[in-house]
Amino acid sequence: MRLGGRLAAAIEILEDIDRRYRPAAEALKDWGLSHRFAGSKDRAAIGNIVYDALRRKRSAAWIFQDESPRALAFGAFLIEAGFDAEMLNAALAEDNFAPQPISSEEAARIAAHPLDQAPDGVRAECPEWCEPLFQRAWGDDWVAEAAALAERPPLDMRVNMLKATREKVAKALARTGVHESELAPQGLRIGPIEGQGRHPNVQAEPAFQKGWFEVQDEGSQLVASLTEAAPGMQVLDYCAGAGGKSLAMSAAMENTGQIQAFDAEKQRLAPIFDRLKRAGCRNVQAVANPEALAMHEGKFDLVVVDAPCTGAGTWRRRPDAKWRLAEKQLEQRQAEQSEILARASRFVRPGGRLAYITCSVFAEENDDQVRAFLEANPDFQPVDHAALWERHLPGQAAKARIDTTMGIALSPNRTATDGFHFAALERN
């Protein structure tokens, strides 16, 4: 397929997403199944256009002054590829399957609406109702912080120290262009996709099948490290999900002690069993029945709450999610977070630690929750988060946004990771 055909396919998929209000991954998969003539390179290029259109939705609509799927696909491509209207029309003229070229009227609108003159909210690439949330959370930096969540993400991996070293895995994946992560001590990274390419399928590599590494964002690796899970500890991963942080803590604990990986939704735990087996983690026990935890109240050295949240920190990878997010969902997540924190805190022993984590960049889900919990639970107090960061990442204090009381904030703009918030609270 040529560029014109790929753009036409992307427009069709964007129309499907908009009409049926469905996740982009599902729409792309269905399109691929019904258009089997499209090769893997074509599907990758089409996927890039679709995701770029969702990441750049406001700026693409701004330059075209139009929110149609066609305008979004064209606009995002112009922004990402550095094309102008004349260059794109020349490429479309060579393809019989291309959509209608950019008209003279559209070209005039593009010329009259350069991005450097766009309103802050457009340059921030976030839903309009989220603008005050970013302003409150990030102050004068809010546009840059929000805009960074619209960039293409890298592919990050965590080396499993139970089975391999970073050097060993890097050598095994050398042809992929992998390099060491800047912050995570066991991290490896393949840079963001360029042009219409795609990331290598690292999960098909023998090194992955042997359990030498896991695919995990560098920010997720960092917050797992900041929990300070250590050999011999008794740990409760209260919202374990698929187990990414449980696996990371298991390696840090050198397969000693015990991790209870709990999730109230059994289906979310389903992937953990194969992952534990492949990684060689023997100190993790998956638990789906809350009654099985009752006898352990007040006994865990460390309780980790990776709380359900809006997921705003992952918008680089899931750009469709930011346009489906509504204020009501934020309110629901806040209520869930408060309830989960209250329940999970009962399992922390005196002198033990409660780690609160979200993949959100909003104060409503982060600082506000920590502050409210501390006010309601005077037997807990925050650790010195600046000292905690320095212990793990000496000399890197300028990278993250650190509040000694409320916690540590990671973001694409500051740490080149997904957006995360981490707070550690100790029980007196």
GROMACS .gro file of C-alpha atoms in nm, residues 75-318:
model
  244
   75GLY     CA    1  -0.344   1.699   1.021
   76ALA     CA    2  -0.157   1.451   1.240
   77PHE     CA    3   0.040   1.324   0.941
   78LEU     CA    4   0.142   1.678   0.842
   79ILE     CA    5   0.257   1.747   1.199
   80GLU     CA    6   0.446   1.422   1.252
   81ALA     CA    7   0.598   1.389   0.903
   82GLY     CA    8   0.682   1.757   0.860
   83PHE     CA    9   0.492   1.772   0.530
   84ASP     CA   10   0.308   2.074   0.396
   85ALA     CA   11  -0.016   2.057   0.198
   86GLU     CA   12   0.160   2.064  -0.139
   87MET     CA   13   0.392   1.777  -0.048
   88LEU     CA   14   0.104   1.562   0.078
   89ASN     CA   15  -0.108   1.630  -0.231
   90ALA     CA   16   0.182   1.528  -0.453
   91ALA     CA   17   0.205   1.194  -0.269
   92LEU     CA   18  -0.172   1.140  -0.286
   93ALA     CA   19  -0.177   1.205  -0.662
   94GLU     CA   20   0.032   0.891  -0.717
   95ASP     CA   21  -0.226   0.661  -0.549
   96ASN     CA   22  -0.564   0.563  -0.694
   97PHE     CA   23  -0.680   0.453  -0.349
   98ALA     CA   24  -0.603   0.786  -0.182
   99PRO     CA   25  -0.869   1.006  -0.019
  100GLN     CA   26  -0.953   1.343  -0.168
  101PRO     CA   27  -0.648   1.573  -0.163
  102ILE     CA   28  -0.628   1.890   0.041
  103SER     CA   29  -0.838   2.158  -0.124
  104SER     CA   30  -0.723   2.514  -0.180
  105GLU     CA   31  -0.966   2.626   0.092
  106GLU     CA   32  -0.820   2.374   0.338
  107ALA     CA   33  -0.466   2.477   0.245
  108ALA     CA   34  -0.558   2.837   0.321
  109ARG     CA   35  -0.697   2.738   0.662
  110ILE     CA   36  -0.379   2.542   0.740
  111ALA     CA   37  -0.165   2.843   0.649
  112ALA     CA   38  -0.382   3.071   0.866
  113HIS     CA   39  -0.361   2.849   1.175
  114PRO     CA   40   0.004   2.773   1.257
  115LEU     CA   41   0.051   2.573   1.574
  116ASP     CA   42   0.279   2.832   1.731
  117GLN     CA   43  -0.026   3.062   1.741
  118ALA     CA   44  -0.264   2.802   1.879
  119PRO     CA   45  -0.427   2.844   2.224
  120ASP     CA   46  -0.257   2.674   2.520
  121GLY     CA   47  -0.518   2.397   2.536
  122VAL     CA   48  -0.459   2.306   2.172
  123ARG     CA   49  -0.082   2.289   2.218
  124ALA     CA   50  -0.139   2.083   2.533
  125GLU     CA   51  -0.331   1.822   2.330
  126CYS     CA   52  -0.566   1.747   2.619
  127PRO     CA   53  -0.947   1.749   2.653
  128GLU     CA   54  -1.071   2.099   2.732
  129TRP     CA   55  -1.219   1.995   3.066
  130CYS     CA   56  -0.878   1.859   3.173
  131GLU     CA   57  -0.699   2.192   3.128
  132PRO     CA   58  -0.770   2.311   3.486
  133LEU     CA   59  -0.649   1.974   3.618
  134PHE     CA   60  -0.314   2.013   3.443
  135GLN     CA   61  -0.288   2.376   3.551
  136ARG     CA   62  -0.344   2.282   3.913
  137ALA     CA   63  -0.104   1.986   3.906
  138TRP     CA   64   0.183   2.143   3.711
  139GLY     CA   65   0.145   2.522   3.740
  140ASP     CA   66   0.331   2.720   3.475
  141ASP     CA   67   0.463   2.398   3.317
  142TRP     CA   68   0.120   2.255   3.247
  143VAL     CA   69   0.124   2.296   2.867
  144ALA     CA   70   0.463   2.126   2.830
  145GLU     CA   71   0.362   1.848   3.071
  146ALA     CA   72   0.035   1.777   2.890
  147ALA     CA   73   0.193   1.805   2.545
  148ALA     CA   74   0.459   1.548   2.635
  149LEU     CA   75   0.180   1.296   2.688
  150ALA     CA   76   0.102   1.331   2.315
  151GLU     CA   77   0.446   1.215   2.199
  152ARG     CA   78   0.516   0.867   2.065
  153PRO     CA   79   0.639   0.641   2.347
  154PRO     CA   80   0.953   0.427   2.364
  155LEU     CA   81   0.952   0.052   2.425
  156ASP     CA   82   1.090  -0.018   2.773
  157MET     CA   83   1.202  -0.345   2.929
  158ARG     CA   84   1.309  -0.451   3.278
  159VAL     CA   85   1.587  -0.707   3.303
  160ASN     CA   86   1.496  -0.996   3.533
  161MET     CA   87   1.794  -1.019   3.766
  162LEU     CA   88   1.685  -1.365   3.879
  163LYS     CA   89   1.793  -1.497   3.539
  164ALA     CA   90   2.009  -1.247   3.354
  165THR     CA   91   2.210  -0.925   3.364
  166ARG     CA   92   2.145  -0.605   3.174
  167GLU     CA   93   2.458  -0.662   2.966
  168LYS     CA   94   2.346  -1.013   2.873
  169VAL     CA   95   2.001  -0.901   2.761
  170ALA     CA   96   2.136  -0.599   2.574
  171LYS     CA   97   2.369  -0.827   2.381
  172ALA     CA   98   2.085  -1.067   2.298
  173LEU     CA   99   1.873  -0.777   2.167
  174ALA     CA  100   2.156  -0.581   2.006
  175ARG     CA  101   2.002  -0.582   1.658
  176THR     CA  102   1.689  -0.405   1.788
  177GLY     CA  103   1.876  -0.085   1.868
  178VAL     CA  104   1.828  -0.129   2.243
  179HIS     CA  105   2.020   0.085   2.491
  180GLU     CA  106   2.037   0.123   2.867
  181SER     CA  107   1.765   0.331   3.034
  182GLU     CA  108   1.873   0.662   3.179
  183LEU     CA  109   1.722   0.613   3.527
  184ALA     CA  110   1.601   0.257   3.595
  185PRO     CA  111   1.903   0.049   3.697
  186GLN     CA  112   1.773  -0.268   3.528
  187GLY     CA  113   1.602  -0.092   3.238
  188LEU     CA  114   1.656  -0.117   2.864
  189ARG     CA  115   1.493   0.102   2.603
  190ILE     CA  116   1.418   0.107   2.232
  191GLY     CA  117   1.342   0.462   2.124
  192PRO     CA  118   1.006   0.587   1.993
  193ILE     CA  119   0.893   0.475   1.648
  194GLU     CA  120   1.020   0.697   1.369
  195GLY     CA  121   0.818   0.765   1.055
  196GLN     CA  122   0.589   0.477   0.962
  197GLY     CA  123   0.800   0.202   1.117
  198ARG     CA  124   0.722  -0.018   1.413
  199HIS     CA  125   0.884  -0.148   1.729
  200PRO     CA  126   1.040  -0.494   1.707
  201ASN     CA  127   0.836  -0.777   1.855
  202VAL     CA  128   1.067  -0.836   2.149
  203GLN     CA  129   0.827  -1.088   2.305
  204ALA     CA  130   0.908  -1.324   2.019
  205GLU     CA  131   1.277  -1.320   2.116
  206PRO     CA  132   1.427  -1.629   2.284
  207ALA     CA  133   1.551  -1.402   2.565
  208PHE     CA  134   1.191  -1.312   2.650
  209GLN     CA  135   1.074  -1.672   2.634
  210LYS     CA  136   1.354  -1.764   2.875
  211GLY     CA  137   1.231  -1.503   3.122
  212TRP     CA  138   1.533  -1.275   3.096
  213PHE     CA  139   1.323  -0.959   3.074
  214GLU     CA  140   0.971  -0.817   3.095
  215VAL     CA  141   0.819  -0.534   2.894
  216GLN     CA  142   0.761  -0.259   3.152
  217ASP     CA  143   0.767   0.119   3.129
  218GLU     CA  144   1.070   0.275   3.296
  219GLY     CA  145   0.844   0.475   3.527
  220SER     CA  146   0.676   0.157   3.647
  221GLN     CA  147   1.020   0.009   3.712
  222LEU     CA  148   1.119   0.313   3.915
  223VAL     CA  149   0.814   0.316   4.141
  224ALA     CA  150   0.855  -0.058   4.201
  225SER     CA  151   1.213   0.012   4.309
  226LEU     CA  152   1.104   0.300   4.536
  227THR     CA  153   0.888   0.062   4.738
  228GLU     CA  154   1.221  -0.067   4.874
  229ALA     CA  155   1.104  -0.428   4.879
  230ALA     CA  156   1.399  -0.620   5.023
  231PRO     CA  157   1.502  -0.983   5.076
  232GLY     CA  158   1.304  -1.160   5.346
  233MET     CA  159   1.016  -0.913   5.358
  234GLN     CA  160   0.647  -0.997   5.383
  235VAL     CA  161   0.479  -0.795   5.106
  236LEU     CA  162   0.120  -0.744   4.994
  237ASP     CA  163   0.066  -0.618   4.639
  238TYR     CA  164  -0.293  -0.513   4.697
  239CYS     CA  165  -0.396  -0.425   4.339
  240ALA     CA  166  -0.161  -0.663   4.159
  241GLY     CA  167  -0.339  -0.687   3.824
  242ALA     CA  168  -0.120  -0.872   3.574
  243GLY     CA  169   0.167  -0.868   3.823
  244GLY     CA  170   0.428  -0.636   3.670
  245LYS     CA  171   0.530  -0.478   4.001
  246SER     CA  172   0.506  -0.810   4.187
  247LEU     CA  173   0.762  -0.955   3.945
  248ALA     CA  174   0.989  -0.655   3.987
  249MET     CA  175   0.970  -0.675   4.366
  250SER     CA  176   1.028  -1.052   4.358
  251ALA     CA  177   1.357  -0.997   4.178
  252ALA     CA  178   1.455  -0.720   4.422
  253MET     CA  179   1.380  -0.961   4.708
  254GLU     CA  180   1.601  -1.226   4.545
  255ASN     CA  181   1.316  -1.479   4.557
  256THR     CA  182   1.310  -1.471   4.938
  257GLY     CA  183   1.037  -1.362   5.176
  258GLN     CA  184   0.681  -1.369   5.047
  259ILE     CA  185   0.465  -1.157   4.816
  260GLN     CA  186   0.088  -1.191   4.824
  261ALA     CA  187  -0.034  -1.067   4.484
  262PHE     CA  188  -0.398  -0.979   4.539
  263ASP     CA  189  -0.660  -0.841   4.307
  264ALA     CA  190  -1.034  -0.828   4.370
  265GLU     CA  191  -1.099  -0.897   3.999
  266LYS     CA  192  -0.988  -1.253   3.921
  267GLN     CA  193  -0.964  -1.197   3.547
  268ARG     CA  194  -0.702  -0.926   3.597
  269LEU     CA  195  -0.481  -1.177   3.777
  270ALA     CA  196  -0.504  -1.435   3.498
  271PRO     CA  197  -0.179  -1.339   3.316
  272ILE     CA  198   0.030  -1.351   3.634
  273PHE     CA  199   0.068  -1.729   3.647
  274ASP     CA  200   0.249  -1.765   3.313
  275ARG     CA  201   0.458  -1.457   3.391
  276LEU     CA  202   0.569  -1.593   3.728
  277LYS     CA  203   0.664  -1.926   3.575
  278ARG     CA  204   0.862  -1.770   3.291
  279ALA     CA  205   1.043  -1.529   3.527
  280GLY     CA  206   1.125  -1.798   3.782
  281CYS     CA  207   0.957  -1.610   4.068
  282ARG     CA  208   0.899  -1.857   4.352
  283ASN     CA  209   0.808  -1.618   4.633
  284VAL     CA  210   0.484  -1.481   4.484
  285GLN     CA  211   0.142  -1.623   4.565
  286ALA     CA  212  -0.159  -1.501   4.366
  287VAL     CA  213  -0.468  -1.435   4.580
  288ALA     CA  214  -0.816  -1.348   4.455
  289ASN     CA  215  -1.020  -1.418   4.769
  290PRO     CA  216  -1.017  -1.124   5.015
  291GLU     CA  217  -1.111  -1.360   5.298
  292ALA     CA  218  -0.776  -1.535   5.255
  293LEU     CA  219  -0.605  -1.209   5.354
  294ALA     CA  220  -0.809  -1.147   5.669
  295MET     CA  221  -0.570  -1.336   5.896
  296HIS     CA  222  -0.280  -1.117   5.780
  297GLU     CA  223  -0.408  -0.780   5.901
  298GLY     CA  224  -0.134  -0.578   6.066
  299LYS     CA  225   0.140  -0.822   5.964
  300PHE     CA  226   0.294  -0.701   5.634
  301ASP     CA  227   0.625  -0.515   5.619
  302LEU     CA  228   0.515  -0.351   5.295
  303VAL     CA  229   0.175  -0.300   5.138
  304VAL     CA  230   0.174  -0.171   4.781
  305VAL     CA  231  -0.140  -0.005   4.645
  306ASP     CA  232  -0.115   0.043   4.268
  307ALA     CA  233  -0.454   0.211   4.269
  308PRO     CA  234  -0.710   0.215   3.988
  309CYS     CA  235  -0.695   0.561   3.831
  310THR     CA  236  -0.775   0.760   3.520
  311GLY     CA  237  -0.452   0.639   3.359
  312ALA     CA  238  -0.374   0.990   3.236
  313GLY     CA  239  -0.004   0.916   3.271
  314THR     CA  240  -0.029   0.648   3.001
  315TRP     CA  241  -0.187   0.866   2.731
  316ARG     CA  242   0.120   0.830   2.507
  317ARG     CA  243   0.040   0.459   2.475
  318ARG     CA  244  -0.340   0.481   2.498
   0.00000   0.00000   0.00000
